[in-house]
XYZ file of C-alpha atoms in Angstrom:
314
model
C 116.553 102.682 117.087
C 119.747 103.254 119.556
C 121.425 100.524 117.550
C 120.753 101.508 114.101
C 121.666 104.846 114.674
C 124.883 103.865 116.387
C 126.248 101.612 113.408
C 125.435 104.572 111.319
C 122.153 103.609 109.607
C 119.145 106.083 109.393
C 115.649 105.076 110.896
C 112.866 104.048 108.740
C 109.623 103.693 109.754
C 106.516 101.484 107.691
C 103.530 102.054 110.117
C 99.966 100.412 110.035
C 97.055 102.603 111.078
C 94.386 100.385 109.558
C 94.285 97.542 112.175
C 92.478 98.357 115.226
C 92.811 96.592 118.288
C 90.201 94.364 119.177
C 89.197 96.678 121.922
C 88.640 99.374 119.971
C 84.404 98.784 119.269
C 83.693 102.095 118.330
C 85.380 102.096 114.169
C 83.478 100.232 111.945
C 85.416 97.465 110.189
C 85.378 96.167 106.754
C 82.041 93.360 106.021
C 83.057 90.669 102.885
C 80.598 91.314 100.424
C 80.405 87.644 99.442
C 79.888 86.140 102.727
C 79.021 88.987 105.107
C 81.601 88.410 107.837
C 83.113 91.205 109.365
C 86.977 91.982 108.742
C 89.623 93.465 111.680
C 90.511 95.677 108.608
C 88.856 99.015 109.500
C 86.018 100.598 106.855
C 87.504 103.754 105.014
C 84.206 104.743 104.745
C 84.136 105.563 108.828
C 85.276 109.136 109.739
C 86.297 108.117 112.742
C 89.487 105.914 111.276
C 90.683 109.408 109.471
C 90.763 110.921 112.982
C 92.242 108.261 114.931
C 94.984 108.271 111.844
C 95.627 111.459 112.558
C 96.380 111.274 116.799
C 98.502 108.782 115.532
C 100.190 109.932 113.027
C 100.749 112.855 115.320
C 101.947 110.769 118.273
C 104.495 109.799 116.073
C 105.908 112.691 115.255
C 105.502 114.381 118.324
C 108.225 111.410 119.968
C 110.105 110.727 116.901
C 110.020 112.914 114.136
C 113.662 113.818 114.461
C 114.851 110.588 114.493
C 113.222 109.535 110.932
C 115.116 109.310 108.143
C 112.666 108.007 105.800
C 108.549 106.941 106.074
C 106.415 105.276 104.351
C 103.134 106.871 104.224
C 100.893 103.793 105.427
C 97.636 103.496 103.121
C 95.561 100.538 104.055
C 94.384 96.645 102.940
C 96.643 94.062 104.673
C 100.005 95.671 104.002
C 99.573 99.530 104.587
C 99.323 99.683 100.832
C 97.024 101.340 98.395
C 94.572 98.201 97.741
C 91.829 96.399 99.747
C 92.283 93.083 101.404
C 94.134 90.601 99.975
C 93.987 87.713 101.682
C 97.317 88.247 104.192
C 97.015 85.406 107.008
C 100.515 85.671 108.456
C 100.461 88.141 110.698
C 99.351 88.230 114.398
C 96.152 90.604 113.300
C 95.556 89.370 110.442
C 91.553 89.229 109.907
C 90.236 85.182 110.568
C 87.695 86.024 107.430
C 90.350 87.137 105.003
C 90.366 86.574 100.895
C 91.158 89.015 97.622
C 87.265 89.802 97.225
C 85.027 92.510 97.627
C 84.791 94.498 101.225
C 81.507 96.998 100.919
C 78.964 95.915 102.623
C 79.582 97.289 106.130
C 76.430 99.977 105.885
C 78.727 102.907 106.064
C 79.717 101.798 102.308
C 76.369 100.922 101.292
C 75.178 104.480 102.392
C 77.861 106.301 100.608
C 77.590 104.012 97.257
C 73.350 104.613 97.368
C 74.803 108.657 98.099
C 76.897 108.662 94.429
C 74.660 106.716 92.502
C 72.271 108.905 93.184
C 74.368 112.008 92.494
C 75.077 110.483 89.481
C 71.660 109.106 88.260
C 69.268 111.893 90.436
C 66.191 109.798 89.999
C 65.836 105.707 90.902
C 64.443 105.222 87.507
C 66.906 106.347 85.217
C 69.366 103.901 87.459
C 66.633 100.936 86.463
C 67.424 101.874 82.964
C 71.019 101.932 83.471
C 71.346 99.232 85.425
C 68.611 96.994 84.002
C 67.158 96.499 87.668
C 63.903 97.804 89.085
C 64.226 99.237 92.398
C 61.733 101.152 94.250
C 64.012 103.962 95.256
C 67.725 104.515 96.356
C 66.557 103.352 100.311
C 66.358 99.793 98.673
C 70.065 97.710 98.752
C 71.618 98.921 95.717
C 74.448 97.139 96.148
C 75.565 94.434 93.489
C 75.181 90.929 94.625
C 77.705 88.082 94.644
C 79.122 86.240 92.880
C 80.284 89.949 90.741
C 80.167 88.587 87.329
C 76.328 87.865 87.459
C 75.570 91.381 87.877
C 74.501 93.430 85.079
C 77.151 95.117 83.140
C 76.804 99.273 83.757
C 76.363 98.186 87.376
C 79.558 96.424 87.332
C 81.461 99.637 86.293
C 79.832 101.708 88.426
C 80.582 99.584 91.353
C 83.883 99.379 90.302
C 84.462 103.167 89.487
C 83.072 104.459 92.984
C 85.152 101.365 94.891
C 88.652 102.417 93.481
C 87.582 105.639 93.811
C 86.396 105.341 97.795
C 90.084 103.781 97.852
C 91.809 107.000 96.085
C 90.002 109.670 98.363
C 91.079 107.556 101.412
C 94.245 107.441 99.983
C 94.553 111.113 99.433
C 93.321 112.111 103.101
C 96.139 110.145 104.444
C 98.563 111.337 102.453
C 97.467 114.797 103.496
C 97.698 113.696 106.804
C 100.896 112.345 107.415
C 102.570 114.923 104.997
C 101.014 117.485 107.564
C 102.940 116.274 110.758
C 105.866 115.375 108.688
C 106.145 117.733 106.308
C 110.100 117.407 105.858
C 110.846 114.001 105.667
C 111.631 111.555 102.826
C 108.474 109.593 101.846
C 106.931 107.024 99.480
C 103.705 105.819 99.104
C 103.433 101.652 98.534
C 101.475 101.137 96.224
C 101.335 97.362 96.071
C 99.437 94.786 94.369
C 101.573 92.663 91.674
C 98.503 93.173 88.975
C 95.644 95.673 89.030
C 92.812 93.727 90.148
C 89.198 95.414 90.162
C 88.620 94.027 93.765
C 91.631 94.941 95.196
C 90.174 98.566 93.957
C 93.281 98.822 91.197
C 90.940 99.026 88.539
C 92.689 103.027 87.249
C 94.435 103.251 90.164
C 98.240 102.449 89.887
C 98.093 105.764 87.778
C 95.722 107.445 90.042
C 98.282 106.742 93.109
C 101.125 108.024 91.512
C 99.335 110.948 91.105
C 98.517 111.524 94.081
C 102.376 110.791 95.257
C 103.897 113.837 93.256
C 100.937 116.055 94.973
C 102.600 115.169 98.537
C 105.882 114.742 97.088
C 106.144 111.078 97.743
C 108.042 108.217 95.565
C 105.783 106.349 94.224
C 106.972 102.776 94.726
C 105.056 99.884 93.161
C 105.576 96.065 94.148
C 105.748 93.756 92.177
C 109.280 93.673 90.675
C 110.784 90.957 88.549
C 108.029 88.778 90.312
C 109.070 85.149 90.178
C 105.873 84.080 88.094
C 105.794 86.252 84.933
C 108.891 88.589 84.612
C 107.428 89.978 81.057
C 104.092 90.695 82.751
C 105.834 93.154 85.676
C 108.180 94.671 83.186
C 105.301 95.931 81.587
C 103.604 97.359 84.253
C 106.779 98.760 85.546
C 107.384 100.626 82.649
C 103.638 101.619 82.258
C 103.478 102.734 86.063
C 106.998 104.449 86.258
C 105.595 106.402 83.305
C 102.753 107.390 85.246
C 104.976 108.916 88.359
C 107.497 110.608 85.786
C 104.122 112.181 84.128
C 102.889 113.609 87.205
C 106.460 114.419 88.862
C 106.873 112.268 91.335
C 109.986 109.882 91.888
C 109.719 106.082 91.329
C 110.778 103.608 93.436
C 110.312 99.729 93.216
C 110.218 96.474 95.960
C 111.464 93.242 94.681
C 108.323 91.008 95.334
C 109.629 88.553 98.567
C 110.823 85.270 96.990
C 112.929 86.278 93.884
C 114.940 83.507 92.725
C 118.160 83.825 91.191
C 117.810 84.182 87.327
C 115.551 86.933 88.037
C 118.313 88.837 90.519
C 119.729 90.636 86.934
C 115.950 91.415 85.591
C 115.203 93.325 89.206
C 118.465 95.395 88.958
C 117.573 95.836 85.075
C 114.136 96.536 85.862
C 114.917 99.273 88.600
C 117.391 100.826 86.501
C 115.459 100.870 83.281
C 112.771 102.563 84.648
C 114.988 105.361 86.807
C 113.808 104.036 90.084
C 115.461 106.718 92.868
C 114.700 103.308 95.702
C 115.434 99.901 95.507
C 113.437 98.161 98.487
C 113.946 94.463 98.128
C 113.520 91.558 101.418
C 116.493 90.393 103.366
C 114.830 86.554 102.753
C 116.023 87.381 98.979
C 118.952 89.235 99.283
C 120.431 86.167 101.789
C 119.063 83.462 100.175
C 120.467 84.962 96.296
C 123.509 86.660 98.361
C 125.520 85.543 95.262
C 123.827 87.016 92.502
C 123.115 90.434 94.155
C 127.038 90.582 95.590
C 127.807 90.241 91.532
C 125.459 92.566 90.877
C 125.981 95.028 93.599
C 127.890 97.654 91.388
C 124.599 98.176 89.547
C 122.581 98.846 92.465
C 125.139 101.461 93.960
C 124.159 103.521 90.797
C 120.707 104.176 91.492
C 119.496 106.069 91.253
C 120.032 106.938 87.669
C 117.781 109.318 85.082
C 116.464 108.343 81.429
C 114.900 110.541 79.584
C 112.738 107.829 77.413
C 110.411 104.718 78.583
C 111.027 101.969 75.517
C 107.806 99.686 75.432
C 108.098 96.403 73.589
């Protein structure tokens, strides 16, 4: 930090709350679905994650909260984003039983999913009739089986309603959180996730983050930017999502995906500035290996951020 600050840089900080240490036995973690096995992720679903969250969060702005510049507000799945597990293996703590899939059957999920279905269908029958099933009553194992397709259709939504919605609520109470112990600084949420994938809980909820961004007065910053694969399919979604923040008043800010090649250098500088993004967060690995591209570009990028007053869709 005594470096940065001495060659005239501010201090950013991207923290992860949502890996434990292995030594920590008492937080429930994250159980696949599919195959049963525990994750090192911990379960949203525990109370006791929110709290340690927030001694740490505090801890860190009890020793540096005058030193930060900037913070991301960390969420959770691999990346401190606002998704479920997606499979990350490259890290130190990454989990060893790790895949984009569904994470719900630690019995701290299972008890809150049997708690909203029956909120929402108040007796086990009219649930059968829903769901096609026949169930004794909500102490049986409601949950849908793998693999998810096979399940029966209503079931499948509901499932997939209450799992992005577990992830928004979580979501929310960190937000609330960190904005609490830093309640000055610069912040955006990550929101992650190239596509919005039902299992990484992005069924609604690119949208749904954003608005929950402008209520803590975070940028919301999506990933996923001029992705090497399908440049058409992210400048869709960037328009579509940076619609969403300017909706609900919050700023919008993007990350080049790691790995952009060069003839998409120009599309993530259009991108960014066709959509009034107010932070440009792209990898060193790209900007050194494409140094070329963004040093003819670089002109653009020192005039973010800029303001539109119209989204075009094609």
């Amino acid at each position: 930090m005594n470096l940065i600050e001495k060659n005239g840089f501010k201090i950013g900080i991207f923290y992860w709350f949502q890996h434990p240490p292995k030594w920590e036995k008492d937080i429930t973690r994250l159980r696949c679905l599919e195959h049963g096995e525990d994750s090192t992720i911990a379960s949203l679903w525990d109370a006791k994650f929110l709290r340690q969250y927030e001694r740490l969060a505090k801890d860190l702005a009890d020793k540096y909260r005058d030193r930060i510049g900037f913070l991301y507000a960390g969420i959770y799945g691999d990346y401190g984003e606002v998704t479920y597990p997606l499979g990350v293996n490259h890290y130190i703590f990454s989990p060893p039983h790790n895949h984009t899939g569904f994470w719900s059957a630690d019995n701290l999920a299972k008890a809150d999913f049997k708690k909203k279905m029956a909120h929402k269908y108040r007796d086990i029958s009219a649930l059968n009739k829903a769901w096609g099933t026949d169930f004794k009553s909500f102490e049986d194992d409601i949950m849908p089986k793998m693999p998810f397709g096979k399940n029966p259709l209503i079931m499948r939504l509901d499932y997939a309603k209450w799992y992005s919605d577990s992830l928004m609520d979580f979501t929310d109470k960190a937000c609330s959180i960190i904005r609490k112990h830093f309640p000055n600084t610069p912040m955006a949420m990550p929101l992650g996730c190239i596509f919005e994938s039902i299992n990484g809980g992005q069924g609604q909820c690119k949208s749904m983050a954003a608005k929950i961004a402008a209520k803590y007065s975070m940028t919301a910053r999506w990933t996923g930017l001029a992705h090497r694969r399908d440049f058409a399919l992210t400048n869709v979604s960037t328009r579509r999502i940076s619609s969403a923040a300017r909706f609900y008043g919050a700023k919008f800010g993007v990350e080049a995906a790691a790995g952009v090649v060069k003839e998409k250098v120009p599309a993530a500088i259009y991108e960014a500035l066709a959509n009034s993004a107010s932070m440009f967060h792209n990898d060193p690995s790209s900007i050194c290996s494409e140094i070329q591209q963004y040093g003819k570009y670089k002109n653009f990028v020192k005039c973010l951020p800029v303001h539109c007053d119209i989204a075009v869709f094609y």
